[in-house]
Short mmCIF file of C-alpha atoms in Angstrom, two decimals:
data_model
loop_
_atom_site.label_atom_id
_atom_site.label_comp_id
_atom_site.label_asym_id
_atom_site.label_seq_id
_atom_site.Cartn_x
_atom_site.Cartn_y
_atom_site.Cartn_z
CA MET A 1 0.38 1.21 -0.38
CA PRO A 2 3.21 -0.60 -2.21
CA GLU A 3 2.64 -0.03 1.35
CA ALA A 4 -3.61 0.83 1.18
CA THR A 5 -7.57 2.22 2.89
CA ARG A 6 -14.33 5.09 2.07
CA VAL A 7 -25.54 11.39 1.68
CA ARG A 8 -23.40 10.99 5.29
CA TRP A 9 -21.61 7.97 4.17
CA VAL A 10 -19.75 5.98 6.45
CA LEU A 11 -23.40 5.03 8.37
CA ALA A 12 -24.77 4.30 4.99
CA ALA A 13 -25.05 0.53 6.44
CA ALA A 14 -26.01 -1.05 2.53
CA THR A 15 -22.31 0.91 1.39
CA SER A 16 -20.24 -0.02 4.33
CA VAL A 17 -21.25 -4.09 3.39
CA ALA A 18 -20.51 -4.07 0.19
CA LEU A 19 -17.22 -2.86 0.93
CA VAL A 20 -15.78 -5.26 3.31
CA ALA A 21 -12.77 -7.15 2.44
CA SER A 22 -12.51 -10.80 2.86
CA GLY A 23 -12.07 -10.33 6.69
CA CYS A 24 -9.26 -10.65 9.13
CA GLY A 25 -8.93 -13.73 10.78
CA SER A 26 -5.98 -15.70 13.01
CA SER A 27 -5.31 -17.74 15.82
CA GLY A 28 -6.40 -14.54 17.81
CA GLY A 29 -4.04 -15.64 21.05
CA GLY A 30 -6.22 -13.81 23.03
CA GLY A 31 -5.22 -15.43 26.27
CA SER A 32 -6.10 -14.82 29.57
CA SER A 33 -2.79 -13.46 30.76
CA SER A 34 -2.30 -10.03 32.58
CA SER A 35 -0.92 -7.14 30.59
CA ASP A 36 1.19 -4.19 30.78
CA ALA A 37 -0.36 -0.80 28.97
CA SER A 38 2.92 0.70 29.66
CA LYS A 39 5.24 -2.05 27.67
CA THR A 40 6.56 -1.84 24.14
CA PHE A 41 6.41 -4.62 21.63
CA SER A 42 8.57 -4.79 18.63
CA TYR A 43 7.64 -5.30 14.70
CA GLN A 44 9.54 -6.70 11.97
CA SER A 45 10.38 -3.97 9.53
CA SER A 46 12.48 -2.29 6.96
CA GLU A 47 13.96 1.17 6.42
CA PRO A 48 11.95 3.64 5.00
CA GLN A 49 12.96 5.21 1.72
CA ASN A 50 12.22 8.33 2.55
CA PRO A 51 11.91 10.81 5.44
CA LEU A 52 8.69 10.30 7.80
CA GLN A 53 6.74 12.86 5.85
CA PRO A 54 3.21 11.37 5.28
CA ALA A 55 2.75 12.52 1.44
CA ASN A 56 6.37 10.78 0.97
CA ALA A 57 5.83 7.30 1.72
CA ASN A 58 4.24 4.81 -1.08
CA GLU A 59 6.34 1.93 0.60
CA VAL A 60 5.85 -0.36 3.63
CA GLY A 61 8.74 0.60 5.48
CA GLY A 62 7.88 4.31 6.05
CA GLY A 63 3.91 3.82 5.50
CA ARG A 64 3.94 1.58 8.30
CA ILE A 65 5.36 3.91 10.90
CA ILE A 66 3.58 7.15 9.37
CA GLN A 67 -0.13 5.18 10.06
CA ASN A 68 0.88 4.78 13.41
CA LEU A 69 2.39 8.23 14.19
CA PHE A 70 -0.55 10.20 12.13
CA LYS A 71 -4.40 9.91 12.27
CA GLY A 72 -6.31 11.39 9.49
CA LEU A 73 -10.00 12.21 8.78
CA VAL A 74 -11.30 8.71 8.66
CA ASP A 75 -9.51 5.41 9.30
CA TYR A 76 -10.60 1.50 8.15
CA ASP A 77 -11.80 -1.03 11.01
CA PRO A 78 -9.49 -3.73 11.47
CA SER A 79 -11.73 -6.41 12.07
CA ASN A 80 -14.04 -5.76 8.70
CA ALA A 81 -12.49 -3.39 6.55
CA THR A 82 -15.29 -0.34 7.09
CA LEU A 83 -14.84 2.79 7.03
CA ARG A 84 -14.60 4.63 10.53
CA MET A 85 -14.71 8.39 11.24
CA GLN A 86 -11.61 9.68 13.15
CA VAL A 87 -10.70 13.29 13.35
CA ALA A 88 -13.34 13.80 10.96
CA ASP A 89 -17.28 13.95 12.89
CA SER A 90 -18.87 13.51 9.71
CA ILE A 91 -18.46 14.24 5.92
CA ASP A 92 -21.66 14.90 4.10
CA THR A 93 -21.88 15.18 0.35
CA SER A 94 -25.10 15.33 -1.69
CA ASP A 95 -22.94 14.98 -4.85
CA SER A 96 -19.98 13.14 -4.34
CA GLN A 97 -18.04 16.30 -5.65
CA THR A 98 -18.48 18.66 -2.78
CA PHE A 99 -17.72 17.55 0.47
CA ASN A 100 -18.29 19.44 3.92
CA VAL A 101 -15.82 18.25 6.89
CA THR A 102 -16.51 19.03 10.26
CA LEU A 103 -13.75 17.88 12.63
CA LYS A 104 -14.23 16.33 16.17
CA SER A 105 -12.63 19.05 18.94
CA GLY A 106 -9.82 17.74 21.30
CA TRP A 107 -7.68 16.21 18.77
CA THR A 108 -4.02 17.27 19.43
CA PHE A 109 -0.73 17.08 17.83
CA HIS A 110 1.89 15.52 19.79
CA ASP A 111 3.26 18.72 20.56
CA GLY A 112 0.16 19.52 22.43
CA THR A 113 -1.27 22.47 19.47
CA PRO A 114 -4.44 21.68 18.48
CA VAL A 115 -5.65 19.55 15.22
CA LYS A 116 -7.66 22.42 13.07
CA SER A 117 -8.99 22.48 9.76
CA SER A 118 -6.42 24.88 8.29
CA ASN A 119 -3.82 21.58 9.15
CA PHE A 120 -5.82 19.56 6.63
CA VAL A 121 -5.99 21.99 3.75
CA ASN A 122 -2.18 23.37 4.45
CA ALA A 123 -1.09 19.96 4.43
CA TRP A 124 -2.66 18.95 1.40
CA ASN A 125 -1.83 21.55 -0.54
CA TRP A 126 1.74 21.32 0.22
CA ALA A 127 1.75 18.06 -0.71
CA ALA A 128 0.17 18.60 -3.96
CA THR A 129 2.72 20.84 -5.15
CA THR A 130 4.86 20.12 -7.46
CA SER A 131 7.70 22.01 -5.88
CA ASN A 132 8.04 19.77 -3.25
CA ASN A 133 8.35 16.66 -4.91
CA GLN A 134 6.63 14.37 -2.46
CA LEU A 135 5.74 10.79 -4.10
CA ASN A 136 1.84 10.64 -3.38
CA SER A 137 0.67 14.18 -4.60
CA SER A 138 -1.09 12.38 -7.41
CA TRP A 139 -3.72 11.40 -4.61
CA PHE A 140 -4.61 15.00 -4.79
CA SER A 141 -5.21 14.91 -8.32
CA ASP A 142 -9.11 14.61 -7.75
CA ILE A 143 -9.18 18.08 -6.11
CA GLN A 144 -10.31 21.24 -7.70
CA GLY A 145 -7.04 23.47 -8.71
CA TYR A 146 -4.66 20.45 -8.39
CA LYS A 147 -3.38 21.25 -11.85
CA ASP A 148 -2.45 25.01 -10.81
CA VAL A 149 -0.21 23.41 -7.88
CA HIS A 150 1.00 20.81 -10.25
CA PRO A 151 1.19 21.15 -13.92
CA GLU A 152 2.50 18.69 -16.21
CA SER A 153 5.09 20.52 -16.65
CA GLY A 154 6.87 23.86 -15.67
CA ALA A 155 6.86 26.08 -12.08
CA PRO A 156 3.23 25.98 -10.29
CA ALA A 157 0.78 28.75 -11.26
CA ALA A 158 -0.13 28.57 -7.21
CA THR A 159 0.51 27.13 -4.48
CA THR A 160 -3.03 26.29 -3.39
CA MET A 161 -5.96 24.31 -4.74
CA SER A 162 -9.36 26.28 -5.00
CA GLY A 163 -11.29 23.27 -4.14
CA LEU A 164 -9.75 23.39 -0.53
CA THR A 165 -11.84 26.08 1.53
CA VAL A 166 -11.22 26.39 5.24
CA THR A 167 -14.50 27.67 6.99
CA ASP A 168 -13.39 27.65 10.75
CA ASP A 169 -11.33 25.63 13.06
CA THR A 170 -13.32 22.69 12.30
CA HIS A 171 -14.85 22.85 9.16
CA PHE A 172 -13.73 22.89 5.83
CA THR A 173 -15.20 22.10 1.86
CA ILE A 174 -13.44 19.99 -0.41
CA LYS A 175 -14.66 20.25 -4.27
CA LEU A 176 -13.44 18.00 -6.66
CA THR A 177 -12.92 18.53 -10.37
CA THR A 178 -15.74 15.62 -11.09
CA LYS A 179 -17.17 13.68 -8.92
CA VAL A 180 -15.82 10.53 -7.46
CA SER A 181 -18.23 7.92 -6.23
CA TYR A 182 -15.95 6.76 -3.28
CA PHE A 183 -13.49 9.38 -2.32
CA GLU A 184 -14.17 9.22 1.20
CA TYR A 185 -12.69 5.67 1.07
CA LYS A 186 -9.54 7.56 -0.29
CA LEU A 187 -9.24 9.99 2.20
CA GLY A 188 -7.94 6.83 5.07
CA TYR A 189 -4.70 6.87 3.09
CA ILE A 190 -1.66 8.30 4.85
CA ALA A 191 -1.04 11.04 2.18
CA PHE A 192 -4.11 12.49 3.55
CA SER A 193 -2.95 13.49 7.09
CA PRO A 194 -3.15 16.70 8.57
CA LEU A 195 0.63 18.60 9.73
CA PRO A 196 1.05 20.87 12.38
CA ASP A 197 2.14 24.39 11.73
CA SER A 198 5.77 24.08 12.51
CA PHE A 199 6.20 21.42 9.90
CA TYR A 200 6.99 24.14 7.37
CA ASN A 201 9.56 25.75 9.30
CA ASP A 202 12.00 22.58 8.94
CA PRO A 203 9.98 19.90 6.75
CA ALA A 204 13.18 18.15 6.04
CA GLY A 205 14.19 18.21 9.41
CA PHE A 206 10.32 16.99 10.45
CA GLY A 207 11.06 13.95 8.36
CA GLN A 208 13.94 12.71 10.52
CA ASN A 209 11.98 14.05 13.87
CA PRO A 210 8.04 13.80 13.11
CA ILE A 211 5.59 15.55 14.97
CA GLY A 212 2.12 13.40 14.46
CA ASN A 213 -1.62 13.34 15.77
CA GLY A 214 -1.74 9.09 16.16
CA PRO A 215 -2.09 6.72 19.09
CA TYR A 216 2.04 6.85 19.03
CA GLN A 217 4.68 9.35 19.52
CA PHE A 218 7.70 9.47 17.85
CA VAL A 219 10.45 8.96 19.94
CA SER A 220 13.99 8.02 17.75
CA TRP A 221 14.96 6.68 14.57
CA ALA A 222 18.33 4.82 14.50
CA HIS A 223 18.90 4.57 10.83
CA ASN A 224 18.59 0.95 9.32
CA SER A 225 18.52 -0.65 12.99
CA GLN A 226 15.11 0.50 14.92
CA VAL A 227 12.18 3.22 15.22
CA VAL A 228 11.06 3.51 18.20
CA THR A 229 7.44 4.86 19.24
CA LYS A 230 5.48 5.57 22.22
CA SER A 231 1.85 5.86 22.89
CA TYR A 232 0.44 9.05 23.15
CA PRO A 233 -1.65 10.13 26.32
CA ASN A 234 -3.74 12.36 25.04
CA TYR A 235 -4.77 10.52 21.97
CA GLN A 236 -8.32 11.43 20.88
CA GLY A 237 -9.31 8.40 18.42
CA VAL A 238 -11.84 5.28 18.91
CA ASP A 239 -8.30 2.56 18.96
CA LYS A 240 -6.69 3.84 21.91
CA PRO A 241 -3.53 1.66 22.28
CA LYS A 242 -3.42 -1.00 25.20
CA ASN A 243 0.25 -1.30 25.00
CA GLY A 244 3.03 0.98 25.71
CA GLY A 245 4.66 1.71 21.84
CA ILE A 246 5.69 0.07 18.87
CA VAL A 247 9.74 -0.38 17.96
CA PHE A 248 10.11 -1.19 14.10
CA LYS A 249 13.45 -2.91 13.99
CA MET A 250 14.93 -3.38 10.46
CA TYR A 251 15.98 -6.56 9.14
CA THR A 252 18.21 -7.91 6.68
CA THR A 253 16.64 -11.05 5.95
CA ALA A 254 13.23 -12.41 6.72
CA GLU A 255 15.15 -15.67 8.26
CA ALA A 256 17.03 -13.20 10.70
CA ALA A 257 13.56 -11.62 11.83
CA TYR A 258 12.03 -15.63 12.50
CA ALA A 259 14.81 -16.41 14.28
CA ASP A 260 14.27 -13.66 16.83
CA LEU A 261 10.83 -14.49 16.81
CA GLN A 262 11.07 -17.88 18.02
CA SER A 263 13.85 -16.67 20.83
CA ASN A 264 11.63 -13.94 21.51
CA ASN A 265 13.65 -11.39 20.49
CA LEU A 266 10.60 -10.02 18.16
CA ASP A 267 6.96 -9.84 18.89
CA VAL A 268 5.64 -9.15 15.71
CA MET A 269 6.23 -10.53 11.98
CA ASP A 270 5.15 -9.21 8.88
CA GLN A 271 5.89 -12.57 6.96
CA VAL A 272 7.16 -15.66 7.65
CA PRO A 273 10.32 -16.39 5.00
CA PRO A 274 9.83 -19.06 2.58
CA SER A 275 11.78 -21.41 4.02
CA ALA A 276 9.74 -21.60 7.02
CA LEU A 277 6.46 -21.90 5.35
CA ALA A 278 6.17 -25.59 5.61
CA THR A 279 6.86 -25.60 9.27
CA TYR A 280 5.67 -22.55 10.76
CA LYS A 281 2.45 -23.50 12.19
CA ASN A 282 4.47 -26.33 14.12
CA ASP A 283 7.10 -24.11 15.05
CA LEU A 284 4.61 -21.46 16.61
CA GLY A 285 1.48 -23.37 17.50
CA ALA A 286 -1.28 -21.08 18.48
CA ARG A 287 1.05 -18.17 17.99
CA ALA A 288 0.97 -18.80 13.90
CA ILE A 289 -1.26 -16.24 11.61
CA ASP A 290 -2.85 -17.29 8.88
CA SER A 291 -5.56 -14.82 7.27
CA PRO A 292 -6.58 -12.80 4.36
CA GLN A 293 -5.10 -10.10 2.85
CA GLY A 294 -5.97 -7.68 0.09
CA ALA A 295 -2.49 -8.06 -1.66
CA ILE A 296 -1.12 -9.35 -4.67
CA GLN A 297 2.33 -10.01 -5.94
CA ASN A 298 3.42 -8.87 -9.67
CA ILE A 299 6.42 -8.62 -11.53
CA GLY A 300 6.86 -5.02 -13.53
CA PHE A 301 8.71 -3.71 -16.07
CA PRO A 302 10.51 -0.66 -17.05
CA LEU A 303 8.35 0.98 -20.01
CA TYR A 304 10.36 4.00 -19.88
CA GLN A 305 13.81 2.17 -21.36
CA PRO A 306 13.77 1.62 -24.99
CA ASP A 307 14.54 -1.96 -25.06
CA TRP A 308 10.56 -2.24 -23.63
CA ALA A 309 8.73 0.19 -25.05
CA GLY A 310 6.41 0.13 -28.06
CA PRO A 311 3.61 -1.96 -28.42
CA GLU A 312 5.63 -5.13 -29.79
CA LYS A 313 7.06 -5.76 -26.40
CA ALA A 314 3.45 -6.54 -25.10
CA LYS A 315 3.97 -9.60 -26.78
CA VAL A 316 6.95 -10.51 -25.39
CA ARG A 317 5.92 -9.44 -21.78
CA GLN A 318 2.63 -11.97 -22.32
CA GLY A 319 4.88 -14.45 -23.29
CA ILE A 320 6.81 -14.46 -20.21
CA SER A 321 3.76 -14.25 -18.41
CA MET A 322 2.61 -17.40 -20.10
CA ALA A 323 6.13 -19.26 -19.00
CA ILE A 324 5.60 -19.14 -15.01
CA ASP A 325 3.92 -21.79 -13.70
CA ARG A 326 2.01 -20.20 -11.02
CA ALA A 327 0.38 -23.30 -9.87
CA THR A 328 3.39 -25.28 -9.21
CA ILE A 329 5.48 -22.55 -7.58
CA THR A 330 2.51 -21.25 -5.68
CA LYS A 331 2.23 -25.08 -4.13
CA THR A 332 5.94 -25.97 -3.86
CA VAL A 333 8.31 -23.16 -3.22
CA LEU A 334 5.49 -21.01 -1.61
CA GLN A 335 3.91 -24.14 0.68
CA GLY A 336 0.13 -23.22 -0.64
CA SER A 337 0.40 -20.20 1.54
CA ARG A 338 -0.46 -18.23 -1.85
CA ALA A 339 -3.12 -18.42 -5.08
CA PRO A 340 -2.29 -17.77 -8.54
CA ALA A 341 -3.28 -14.71 -9.77
CA SER A 342 -5.61 -14.11 -12.73
CA ALA A 343 -6.08 -10.67 -12.35
CA TRP A 344 -4.38 -7.11 -11.20
CA VAL A 345 -6.90 -6.96 -8.06
CA ALA A 346 -6.44 -9.18 -4.99
CA GLU A 347 -8.89 -11.81 -3.96
CA GLY A 348 -11.53 -10.32 -1.71
CA VAL A 349 -11.33 -6.72 -2.95
CA GLU A 350 -14.57 -5.09 -4.00
CA GLY A 351 -14.35 -5.24 -7.70
CA TYR A 352 -12.32 -8.26 -8.09
CA LYS A 353 -13.12 -10.22 -11.28
CA GLN A 354 -11.40 -13.55 -11.66
CA GLY A 355 -9.69 -14.10 -14.95
CA ASN A 356 -9.16 -10.27 -15.92
CA CYS A 357 -5.97 -11.30 -17.19
CA GLY A 358 -7.19 -13.37 -19.75
CA ASP A 359 -4.96 -16.64 -21.37
CA PHE A 360 -1.95 -14.55 -20.56
CA CYS A 361 -2.10 -15.71 -16.87
CA THR A 362 -2.23 -18.90 -17.44
CA PHE A 363 0.85 -21.27 -18.20
CA ASP A 364 1.59 -22.06 -21.63
CA PRO A 365 5.00 -22.56 -22.74
CA ALA A 366 4.55 -22.99 -26.07
CA LYS A 367 2.24 -20.42 -26.92
CA ALA A 368 4.91 -18.30 -24.47
CA LYS A 369 7.46 -19.18 -26.89
CA GLN A 370 5.72 -17.82 -30.00
CA LEU A 371 4.86 -14.73 -28.54
CA ILE A 372 8.05 -13.97 -27.40
CA GLN A 373 9.47 -14.15 -30.62
CA GLU A 374 6.46 -12.16 -32.37
CA GLY A 375 7.60 -9.34 -30.23
CA GLY A 376 10.90 -9.59 -31.31
CA GLY A 377 12.17 -11.50 -28.12
CA VAL A 378 13.52 -10.47 -24.75
CA PRO A 379 16.29 -7.86 -24.95
CA GLY A 380 19.41 -9.77 -25.17
CA ASN A 381 17.76 -12.55 -24.82
CA SER A 382 18.36 -12.36 -21.01
CA LEU A 383 15.91 -10.85 -18.55
CA THR A 384 16.97 -9.99 -14.83
CA ILE A 385 14.57 -9.70 -11.69
CA THR A 386 15.18 -6.83 -9.06
CA TYR A 387 13.98 -7.66 -5.77
CA ASN A 388 14.76 -6.80 -2.09
CA ALA A 389 17.02 -9.59 -0.19
CA ASP A 390 15.53 -8.80 2.98
CA GLY A 391 11.91 -9.61 1.94
CA GLY A 392 12.51 -13.21 1.96
CA HIS A 393 11.69 -13.34 -1.97
CA LYS A 394 14.61 -15.38 -3.07
CA GLU A 395 13.34 -18.23 -3.32
CA TRP A 396 10.07 -17.64 -5.40
CA VAL A 397 12.05 -15.33 -7.90
CA ASP A 398 14.59 -18.39 -8.11
CA ALA A 399 11.77 -20.42 -9.00
CA VAL A 400 10.05 -17.74 -11.40
CA CYS A 401 13.53 -17.74 -13.28
CA ASN A 402 13.69 -21.29 -13.79
CA SER A 403 10.08 -22.00 -15.04
CA ILE A 404 11.20 -18.55 -17.89
CA ARG A 405 14.39 -20.36 -18.33
CA GLN A 406 13.18 -24.11 -18.87
CA ASN A 407 10.15 -22.78 -20.81
CA THR A 408 11.74 -20.21 -23.38
CA GLY A 409 15.24 -20.25 -23.41
CA VAL A 410 15.29 -17.28 -22.03
CA ASP A 411 18.19 -16.56 -19.45
CA CYS A 412 16.78 -15.35 -16.10
CA VAL A 413 18.35 -13.98 -13.02
CA GLY A 414 17.55 -12.74 -9.60
CA ASP A 415 19.06 -9.00 -9.04
CA PRO A 416 18.91 -8.86 -5.36
CA LYS A 417 19.37 -5.40 -3.66
CA VAL A 418 20.66 -5.07 -0.04
CA ASP A 419 17.22 -3.78 1.21
CA PHE A 420 13.63 -2.49 0.70
CA LYS A 421 14.52 1.18 0.38
CA THR A 422 17.69 0.00 -2.09
CA ALA A 423 15.39 -1.74 -4.34
CA ARG A 424 12.50 0.91 -4.03
CA ALA A 425 15.45 3.59 -5.00
CA ALA A 426 16.20 1.77 -8.18
CA ILE A 427 12.67 1.50 -9.19
CA THR A 428 11.30 5.22 -8.65
CA GLY A 429 14.91 6.24 -9.84
CA HIS A 430 13.73 4.37 -12.97
CA THR A 431 17.33 3.03 -12.85
CA VAL A 432 16.29 -0.55 -13.55
CA THR A 433 16.52 -2.12 -16.94
CA GLY A 434 14.98 -5.75 -16.72
CA ALA A 435 12.04 -6.49 -14.85
CA PHE A 436 11.72 -5.77 -11.14
CA ARG A 437 9.42 -7.35 -8.38
CA THR A 438 6.30 -4.96 -7.42
CA GLY A 439 3.78 -6.24 -4.68
CA TRP A 440 0.56 -4.25 -3.81
CA VAL A 441 -1.20 -4.23 -0.90
CA GLN A 442 -4.57 -2.52 -0.49
CA ASP A 443 -4.61 1.39 0.49
CA TYR A 444 -8.36 0.45 0.59
CA PRO A 445 -10.24 -2.51 -0.13
CA LEU A 446 -12.04 -1.27 -3.68
CA ASN A 447 -10.43 -2.18 -6.66
CA ALA A 448 -9.67 1.02 -8.11
CA ASN A 449 -7.13 1.17 -5.43
CA PHE A 450 -5.33 -1.46 -7.61
CA LEU A 451 -5.88 0.11 -10.97
CA ALA A 452 -5.99 3.53 -10.72
CA ASP A 453 -3.43 4.07 -8.06
CA VAL A 454 -1.14 1.85 -10.26
CA TYR A 455 -1.86 2.43 -13.90
CA ARG A 456 -3.28 5.57 -14.55
CA THR A 457 -0.82 7.83 -16.44
CA GLY A 458 1.38 9.78 -13.94
CA ALA A 459 0.00 8.05 -10.81
CA ALA A 460 2.38 8.16 -7.58
CA SER A 461 2.70 4.11 -7.96
CA ASN A 462 2.86 4.05 -11.61
CA ASP A 463 6.64 2.39 -11.22
CA PHE A 464 6.63 1.23 -14.65
CA GLY A 465 5.93 4.70 -16.92
CA TYR A 466 2.96 3.05 -18.46
CA SER A 467 0.51 5.33 -20.22
CA SER A 468 -2.94 4.21 -22.27
CA PRO A 469 -5.45 6.77 -23.08
CA GLU A 470 -7.75 4.06 -22.96
CA PHE A 471 -7.32 2.90 -19.68
CA ASP A 472 -7.54 6.55 -18.58
CA LYS A 473 -10.73 6.97 -20.21
CA LEU A 474 -12.15 3.87 -18.94
CA SER A 475 -11.16 4.80 -15.23
CA THR A 476 -12.27 8.21 -15.28
CA GLN A 477 -15.33 7.10 -16.54
CA ALA A 478 -15.67 4.61 -13.14
CA ASP A 479 -14.86 7.64 -11.10
CA GLN A 480 -17.59 9.34 -11.93
CA ALA A 481 -20.04 6.78 -11.97
CA ASP A 482 -23.32 7.19 -9.44
CA SER A 483 -22.45 4.23 -7.14
CA ILE A 484 -19.36 2.70 -5.35
CA GLN A 485 -20.87 -0.74 -7.21
CA ALA A 486 -20.80 1.00 -10.47
CA SER A 487 -17.02 2.23 -9.94
CA ALA A 488 -16.55 -1.27 -9.25
CA THR A 489 -17.57 -2.30 -12.65
CA GLY A 490 -16.30 0.32 -14.65
CA TYR A 491 -12.51 -0.33 -13.12
CA GLN A 492 -13.20 -4.18 -14.03
CA GLN A 493 -13.37 -2.62 -17.55
CA ALA A 494 -10.34 -0.44 -17.16
CA GLU A 495 -8.66 -3.78 -15.84
CA ALA A 496 -9.28 -5.83 -19.09
CA VAL A 497 -6.88 -3.28 -21.06
CA LEU A 498 -3.84 -4.21 -18.66
CA GLN A 499 -4.34 -7.57 -20.99
CA GLN A 500 -3.38 -5.64 -24.29
CA ASP A 501 0.03 -3.87 -22.73
CA MET A 502 0.69 -5.95 -19.74
CA PRO A 503 2.89 -3.44 -17.70
CA ALA A 504 3.06 -6.18 -15.12
CA ILE A 505 2.58 -9.65 -14.86
CA PRO A 506 0.16 -10.72 -12.04
CA LEU A 507 2.02 -13.78 -10.11
CA TRP A 508 -0.14 -14.37 -7.06
CA TYR A 509 -2.66 -13.01 -4.29
CA TYR A 510 -1.19 -12.66 -0.92
CA ARG A 511 -2.25 -14.24 2.88
CA THR A 512 -0.82 -13.39 5.66
CA ASN A 513 1.41 -16.01 6.95
CA SER A 514 2.57 -14.56 10.38
CA GLY A 515 3.52 -15.08 14.06
CA TYR A 516 4.08 -13.45 17.73
CA SER A 517 6.30 -14.32 20.61
CA THR A 518 4.89 -15.28 23.86
CA ASN A 519 5.45 -11.79 25.32
CA VAL A 520 2.37 -10.32 23.71
CA GLN A 521 -1.27 -11.16 23.06
CA ASN A 522 -4.34 -10.08 21.10
CA VAL A 523 -2.77 -10.04 18.11
CA VAL A 524 -5.14 -10.15 15.31
CA PHE A 525 -4.12 -8.82 11.41
CA ASP A 526 -6.43 -7.41 9.25
CA SER A 527 -7.27 -7.33 5.57
CA PHE A 528 -4.42 -4.88 4.82
CA GLY A 529 -1.54 -7.21 6.25
CA ASN A 530 -1.36 -5.38 9.35
CA PRO A 531 -1.90 -6.19 13.19
CA ALA A 532 -4.52 -4.24 14.94
CA TRP A 533 -1.44 -2.13 16.33
CA THR A 534 -2.99 -0.50 19.51
CA GLN A 535 -4.93 -3.72 20.31
CA VAL A 536 -1.71 -5.55 21.01
CA GLU A 537 -1.26 -6.78 24.57
CA VAL A 538 2.27 -7.25 26.59
CA LYS A 539 1.99 -9.23 28.87
CA GLY A 540 2.53 -8.25 32.39
#
């Protein structure tokens, strides 16, 4: 997501194999201690930016909580990132444009009401409708009738999309405007979750006390402190919890979280802070995690601000990119835990193409100065990089600024916001005037997710105000390709357009560098950077 995910599709072995991400591995920690399925474990988290509504979270603070409270038609096997059926029994299509969905029987929401076709269709219609102001509304733009509920301007002409038709309680049809070869993959994203009928009585209240259908049931939310969940005994998914619930604990710094982990006051970390990268494997021993992750760290720019608008400013952004010594920063500050990026798509993701950033991701101080000068210079010869202070980013932001300052003479300083929620509010509220830290974790392991869902005009996570007719055209062509592999190739061509405009600077590819306490076992992370939540065991 920035906190991402898929003919009877899912059982087609050749397609599934092609879309396996780089895989997940860790020290495992399977252990032989007994476990207590009634006990909860704690996880390092951040305060959600918005109320807990599935279509209103596109950041990890809210997204990781919602993905445990809700379950959609499909999700992704944590062992290999392949698609698997959850609420859906089958999703059939002969043309990648019309999809016939059959639901499994027996699924219920946490209030005991059944999960029906209408719970999906009504939820998607509500989320897509402009007047409901959901951040993830653009995820429904493939569906026929989206423009009627979400016009570019003015009031919507309808509140339902013509492409969604309920047949009965366990069958419904999705018709897209044009074919999208990988549409099933997108259905694993949290925005496509069902909502109970009670949601519409008080959507705002629901966001503070959500009722889902996932493996965990909401218990309480102490803002800026923790969200408590418990396992749902009637959960019908294939991933039944082996623990009693998750407590998402909010931390103001990654260092504080790591200290709690070492003292067993926190059970599982998101990422260890840069200050611990050199020592955490020795500190934690067999409980240290080092596994691949489909994620990338970027610096974005507010192209909606006059100082950063105009084609000439692309050269300035290209120059700034070439002034950053990625190799040295990843080796020293990040202790070799990251790999310098040469593209906007993460390694291990289907469609990743090394070097798609061209020369602009290559360290070249002389060329950097030249491009910045040709572009009219950095506004005021001063650059700020906004970031969230609770995420362990200060060290690398300072290093990036030092690299820019030393190699171009442009003054550069970090602009820390107190927490992730505050930083995201500034970015999505378009109040940022300089650069900003923007990472992306895959929602589904295909390059389209790193490109169309971030850089297409009007995309939910297009925080830059970027719009390129050429990029949009190539993205649309890629969507309509005859196979997922052809779509991936088409998106590589669209990605190359980003070189010209540089709305964001790729920095490096992530790995999951984490760990867990002595209270838990069987902790394994997937390529989305998440633990296999339901498989974590709390020692008895």
